[in-house]
mmCIF file of C-alpha atoms in Angstrom:
data_model
loop_
_atom_site.group_PDB
_atom_site.id
_atom_site.type_symbol
_atom_site.label_atom_id
_atom_site.label_comp_id
_atom_site.label_asym_id
_atom_site.label_seq_id
_atom_site.Cartn_x
_atom_site.Cartn_y
_atom_site.Cartn_z
ATOM 1 C CA UNK A 1 -7.322 -99.496 -131.962
ATOM 2 C CA UNK A 2 -10.800 -98.166 -131.142
ATOM 3 C CA UNK A 3 -12.019 -101.696 -130.419
ATOM 4 C CA UNK A 4 -9.016 -102.409 -128.185
ATOM 5 C CA UNK A 5 -9.643 -99.217 -126.219
ATOM 6 C CA UNK A 6 -13.312 -100.138 -125.743
ATOM 7 C CA UNK A 7 -12.283 -103.586 -124.504
ATOM 8 C CA UNK A 8 -9.669 -102.236 -122.087
ATOM 9 C CA UNK A 9 -12.092 -99.646 -120.729
ATOM 10 C CA UNK A 10 -15.209 -101.804 -120.332
ATOM 11 C CA UNK A 11 -13.874 -105.348 -120.228
ATOM 12 C CA UNK A 12 -16.156 -106.263 -123.151
ATOM 13 C CA UNK A 13 -14.414 -108.421 -125.767
ATOM 14 C CA UNK A 14 -14.959 -107.076 -129.287
ATOM 15 C CA UNK A 15 -14.592 -107.941 -132.965
ATOM 16 C CA UNK A 16 -14.182 -105.486 -135.847
ATOM 17 C CA UNK A 17 -15.935 -105.642 -139.206
ATOM 18 C CA UNK A 18 -14.174 -104.561 -142.397
ATOM 19 C CA UNK A 19 -14.232 -100.799 -142.865
ATOM 20 C CA UNK A 20 -15.694 -99.122 -145.922
ATOM 21 C CA UNK A 21 -14.848 -95.779 -147.493
ATOM 22 C CA UNK A 22 -17.541 -94.182 -149.649
ATOM 23 C CA UNK A 23 -17.606 -90.936 -151.600
ATOM 24 C CA UNK A 24 -21.112 -89.450 -151.561
ATOM 25 C CA UNK A 25 -22.815 -86.098 -152.190
ATOM 26 C CA UNK A 26 -23.153 -84.204 -148.929
ATOM 27 C CA UNK A 27 -26.952 -84.294 -149.133
ATOM 28 C CA UNK A 28 -26.872 -88.118 -149.229
ATOM 29 C CA UNK A 29 -24.732 -88.590 -146.122
ATOM 30 C CA UNK A 30 -27.757 -89.075 -143.863
ATOM 31 C CA UNK A 31 -28.856 -92.037 -146.004
ATOM 32 C CA UNK A 32 -25.746 -94.006 -145.017
ATOM 33 C CA UNK A 33 -27.272 -95.221 -141.719
ATOM 34 C CA UNK A 34 -30.400 -97.071 -140.639
ATOM 35 C CA UNK A 35 -33.469 -95.067 -139.700
ATOM 36 C CA UNK A 36 -33.768 -96.155 -136.075
ATOM 37 C CA UNK A 37 -32.985 -94.616 -132.674
ATOM 38 C CA UNK A 38 -29.352 -94.303 -131.618
ATOM 39 C CA UNK A 39 -27.314 -92.783 -128.852
ATOM 40 C CA UNK A 40 -24.305 -91.196 -130.541
ATOM 41 C CA UNK A 41 -21.110 -89.499 -129.420
ATOM 42 C CA UNK A 42 -19.943 -86.815 -131.860
ATOM 43 C CA UNK A 43 -16.307 -85.720 -131.684
ATOM 44 C CA UNK A 44 -14.677 -83.029 -133.812
ATOM 45 C CA UNK A 45 -10.998 -83.553 -134.597
ATOM 46 C CA UNK A 46 -8.482 -80.996 -135.832
ATOM 47 C CA UNK A 47 -5.259 -81.791 -137.644
ATOM 48 C CA UNK A 48 -4.574 -83.186 -141.109
ATOM 49 C CA UNK A 49 -7.225 -83.995 -141.985
ATOM 50 C CA UNK A 50 -9.782 -82.408 -139.669
ATOM 51 C CA UNK A 51 -13.422 -83.455 -139.484
ATOM 52 C CA UNK A 52 -15.825 -85.417 -137.305
ATOM 53 C CA UNK A 53 -16.183 -88.916 -135.944
ATOM 54 C CA UNK A 54 -19.509 -90.279 -134.778
ATOM 55 C CA UNK A 55 -19.929 -93.364 -132.605
ATOM 56 C CA UNK A 56 -23.418 -94.832 -132.958
ATOM 57 C CA UNK A 57 -24.761 -97.169 -130.288
ATOM 58 C CA UNK A 58 -28.202 -98.734 -130.317
ATOM 59 C CA UNK A 59 -30.112 -97.714 -127.212
ATOM 60 C CA UNK A 60 -29.650 -101.206 -125.750
ATOM 61 C CA UNK A 61 -25.910 -101.246 -126.530
ATOM 62 C CA UNK A 62 -25.381 -97.812 -124.972
ATOM 63 C CA UNK A 63 -27.089 -98.954 -121.779
ATOM 64 C CA UNK A 64 -25.052 -102.178 -121.620
ATOM 65 C CA UNK A 65 -21.742 -100.399 -122.146
ATOM 66 C CA UNK A 66 -22.580 -97.563 -119.749
ATOM 67 C CA UNK A 67 -23.642 -100.127 -117.130
ATOM 68 C CA UNK A 68 -20.202 -101.745 -117.344
ATOM 69 C CA UNK A 69 -18.664 -98.399 -116.358
ATOM 70 C CA UNK A 70 -21.409 -96.904 -114.181
ATOM 71 C CA UNK A 71 -23.655 -99.667 -112.816
ATOM 72 C CA UNK A 72 -27.219 -98.465 -112.155
ATOM 73 C CA UNK A 73 -30.363 -99.994 -110.763
ATOM 74 C CA UNK A 74 -32.655 -101.559 -113.351
ATOM 75 C CA UNK A 75 -35.256 -99.083 -114.543
ATOM 76 C CA UNK A 76 -33.182 -95.980 -113.844
ATOM 77 C CA UNK A 77 -32.927 -95.310 -117.586
ATOM 78 C CA UNK A 78 -30.274 -93.354 -119.447
ATOM 79 C CA UNK A 79 -29.340 -90.433 -117.202
ATOM 80 C CA UNK A 80 -26.472 -88.005 -116.675
ATOM 81 C CA UNK A 81 -24.098 -90.676 -115.356
ATOM 82 C CA UNK A 82 -24.685 -92.887 -118.386
ATOM 83 C CA UNK A 83 -24.263 -89.930 -120.734
ATOM 84 C CA UNK A 84 -20.931 -89.119 -119.085
ATOM 85 C CA UNK A 85 -19.855 -92.732 -119.575
ATOM 86 C CA UNK A 86 -20.705 -92.579 -123.292
ATOM 87 C CA UNK A 87 -18.810 -89.271 -123.555
ATOM 88 C CA UNK A 88 -15.721 -90.869 -122.045
ATOM 89 C CA UNK A 89 -16.035 -93.916 -124.291
ATOM 90 C CA UNK A 90 -16.436 -91.601 -127.288
ATOM 91 C CA UNK A 91 -13.277 -89.732 -126.354
ATOM 92 C CA UNK A 92 -11.193 -92.867 -125.813
ATOM 93 C CA UNK A 93 -12.424 -94.729 -128.899
ATOM 94 C CA UNK A 94 -12.104 -91.707 -131.191
ATOM 95 C CA UNK A 95 -8.529 -91.148 -130.083
ATOM 96 C CA UNK A 96 -7.740 -94.752 -131.027
ATOM 97 C CA UNK A 97 -9.456 -94.358 -134.392
ATOM 98 C CA UNK A 98 -8.007 -90.965 -135.372
ATOM 99 C CA UNK A 99 -4.536 -91.484 -133.905
ATOM 100 C CA UNK A 100 -3.920 -94.124 -136.568
ATOM 101 C CA UNK A 101 -4.275 -91.449 -139.241
ATOM 102 C CA UNK A 102 -2.008 -89.083 -137.323
ATOM 103 C CA UNK A 103 0.677 -91.758 -136.978
ATOM 104 C CA UNK A 104 0.693 -92.480 -140.720
ATOM 105 C CA UNK A 105 0.770 -88.783 -141.622
ATOM 106 C CA UNK A 106 3.140 -87.867 -138.778
ATOM 107 C CA UNK A 107 0.815 -85.084 -137.617
ATOM 108 C CA UNK A 108 -0.897 -84.176 -134.359
ATOM 109 C CA UNK A 109 -4.657 -84.460 -133.904
ATOM 110 C CA UNK A 110 -6.702 -82.570 -131.314
ATOM 111 C CA UNK A 111 -10.131 -83.768 -130.176
ATOM 112 C CA UNK A 112 -13.102 -81.775 -128.931
ATOM 113 C CA UNK A 113 -15.202 -82.901 -125.959
ATOM 114 C CA UNK A 114 -17.721 -85.502 -127.164
ATOM 115 C CA UNK A 115 -21.305 -84.363 -127.710
ATOM 116 C CA UNK A 116 -23.910 -87.033 -126.906
ATOM 117 C CA UNK A 117 -27.144 -87.021 -128.942
ATOM 118 C CA UNK A 118 -30.182 -89.310 -128.647
ATOM 119 C CA UNK A 119 -32.096 -89.319 -131.947
ATOM 120 C CA UNK A 120 -32.679 -91.344 -135.109
ATOM 121 C CA UNK A 121 -29.597 -92.213 -137.170
ATOM 122 C CA UNK A 122 -30.229 -90.049 -140.264
ATOM 123 C CA UNK A 123 -30.965 -86.976 -138.138
ATOM 124 C CA UNK A 124 -27.699 -87.336 -136.213
ATOM 125 C CA UNK A 125 -25.521 -88.051 -139.249
ATOM 126 C CA UNK A 126 -27.300 -85.362 -141.265
ATOM 127 C CA UNK A 127 -26.689 -82.723 -138.606
ATOM 128 C CA UNK A 128 -22.935 -83.227 -138.963
ATOM 129 C CA UNK A 129 -23.133 -83.290 -142.759
ATOM 130 C CA UNK A 130 -24.751 -79.845 -142.603
ATOM 131 C CA UNK A 131 -21.688 -78.514 -140.789
ATOM 132 C CA UNK A 132 -19.449 -79.837 -143.579
ATOM 133 C CA UNK A 133 -21.758 -78.578 -146.327
ATOM 134 C CA UNK A 134 -20.723 -74.998 -145.610
ATOM 135 C CA UNK A 135 -17.504 -75.564 -147.549
ATOM 136 C CA UNK A 136 -17.796 -78.831 -149.503
ATOM 137 C CA UNK A 137 -20.234 -80.602 -151.823
ATOM 138 C CA UNK A 138 -19.102 -84.180 -151.234
ATOM 139 C CA UNK A 139 -18.087 -86.249 -148.235
ATOM 140 C CA UNK A 140 -15.874 -89.268 -147.706
ATOM 141 C CA UNK A 141 -17.814 -91.478 -145.314
ATOM 142 C CA UNK A 142 -15.616 -94.005 -143.527
ATOM 143 C CA UNK A 143 -17.561 -96.490 -141.433
ATOM 144 C CA UNK A 144 -16.612 -99.504 -139.324
ATOM 145 C CA UNK A 145 -18.551 -101.743 -136.957
ATOM 146 C CA UNK A 146 -17.399 -103.012 -133.576
ATOM 147 C CA UNK A 147 -19.277 -106.027 -132.278
ATOM 148 C CA UNK A 148 -19.320 -107.821 -128.938
ATOM 149 C CA UNK A 149 -21.139 -111.080 -129.715
ATOM 150 C CA UNK A 150 -21.372 -112.332 -126.130
ATOM 151 C CA UNK A 151 -22.933 -109.069 -124.871
ATOM 152 C CA UNK A 152 -25.110 -108.033 -127.863
ATOM 153 C CA UNK A 153 -23.200 -104.778 -128.172
ATOM 154 C CA UNK A 154 -23.047 -103.072 -131.554
ATOM 155 C CA UNK A 155 -21.144 -99.851 -132.247
ATOM 156 C CA UNK A 156 -20.715 -98.164 -135.635
ATOM 157 C CA UNK A 157 -17.983 -95.573 -136.181
ATOM 158 C CA UNK A 158 -18.387 -92.981 -138.925
ATOM 159 C CA UNK A 159 -15.634 -90.564 -139.903
ATOM 160 C CA UNK A 160 -16.357 -87.515 -142.054
ATOM 161 C CA UNK A 161 -13.076 -85.750 -142.859
ATOM 162 C CA UNK A 162 -12.745 -82.353 -144.481
ATOM 163 C CA UNK A 163 -12.619 -82.932 -148.245
ATOM 164 C CA UNK A 164 -9.757 -80.573 -149.109
ATOM 165 C CA UNK A 165 -7.637 -81.606 -146.129
ATOM 166 C CA UNK A 166 -8.157 -85.289 -146.896
ATOM 167 C CA UNK A 167 -6.933 -84.645 -150.443
ATOM 168 C CA UNK A 168 -3.897 -82.842 -149.025
ATOM 169 C CA UNK A 169 -3.190 -85.763 -146.693
ATOM 170 C CA UNK A 170 -3.496 -88.334 -149.495
ATOM 171 C CA UNK A 171 -1.255 -86.238 -151.738
ATOM 172 C CA UNK A 172 1.358 -86.181 -148.962
ATOM 173 C CA UNK A 173 1.250 -89.983 -148.743
ATOM 174 C CA UNK A 174 1.577 -90.274 -152.534
ATOM 175 C CA UNK A 175 4.643 -88.028 -152.537
ATOM 176 C CA UNK A 176 6.235 -90.046 -149.733
ATOM 177 C CA UNK A 177 5.556 -93.294 -151.610
ATOM 178 C CA UNK A 178 7.032 -91.839 -154.802
ATOM 179 C CA UNK A 179 10.152 -90.708 -152.942
ATOM 180 C CA UNK A 180 10.485 -94.107 -151.298
ATOM 181 C CA UNK A 181 10.097 -95.978 -154.594
ATOM 182 C CA UNK A 182 12.945 -93.980 -156.127
ATOM 183 C CA UNK A 183 15.243 -95.388 -153.460
ATOM 184 C CA UNK A 184 14.104 -99.022 -153.905
ATOM 185 C CA UNK A 185 16.253 -101.566 -155.706
ATOM 186 C CA UNK A 186 14.962 -102.740 -159.108
ATOM 187 C CA UNK A 187 13.921 -106.173 -157.782
ATOM 188 C CA UNK A 188 11.704 -104.622 -155.098
ATOM 189 C CA UNK A 189 10.217 -102.177 -157.569
ATOM 190 C CA UNK A 190 9.176 -105.105 -159.804
ATOM 191 C CA UNK A 191 7.467 -106.785 -156.836
ATOM 192 C CA UNK A 192 5.640 -103.570 -155.960
ATOM 193 C CA UNK A 193 4.512 -103.115 -159.574
ATOM 194 C CA UNK A 194 3.200 -106.693 -159.711
ATOM 195 C CA UNK A 195 1.257 -106.158 -156.474
ATOM 196 C CA UNK A 196 -0.248 -102.913 -157.790
ATOM 197 C CA UNK A 197 -1.391 -104.704 -160.948
ATOM 198 C CA UNK A 198 -3.117 -107.376 -158.851
ATOM 199 C CA UNK A 199 -4.994 -104.690 -156.922
#
């Protein structure tokens, strides 16, 4: 959904790499990204679960995407107009990413205004981990990559949900699945059990 929203907004065709979900100590979160400069949009979301999403663009990718929305003369650099474009992209893409969770959990998610930061990757990701460290020792780091091969655009999305609220959300899904399985006919239950064994 995030990739589709980026495509519809900028006209840049995109592909999505397989997402990964990792469980890491909060102090190791910053190590989950390359140590190079990025322009990132940080968005806080509230709901079940709450947390943060971070969209990381290489400097070149941020300029290419911003130029699709706010064309500038060559050499003008990354200014206020480009930052506003990245903010808007951050808002639109995050809504596509987080709304999928809300739809599954049948909850409502509220987004903050995106904060744009220009720094090295570990510093940006670490600054958000510090916010979470006030009330949790571990973090679930969910990351995906959106690529636009014909434009050399690379965007990485990181989601850091609140640990306790993520557990609550997963428990809710488990209860729903258990309730649903009780209503399934025996033949379908056998198929589900076989599939679970394969996993």
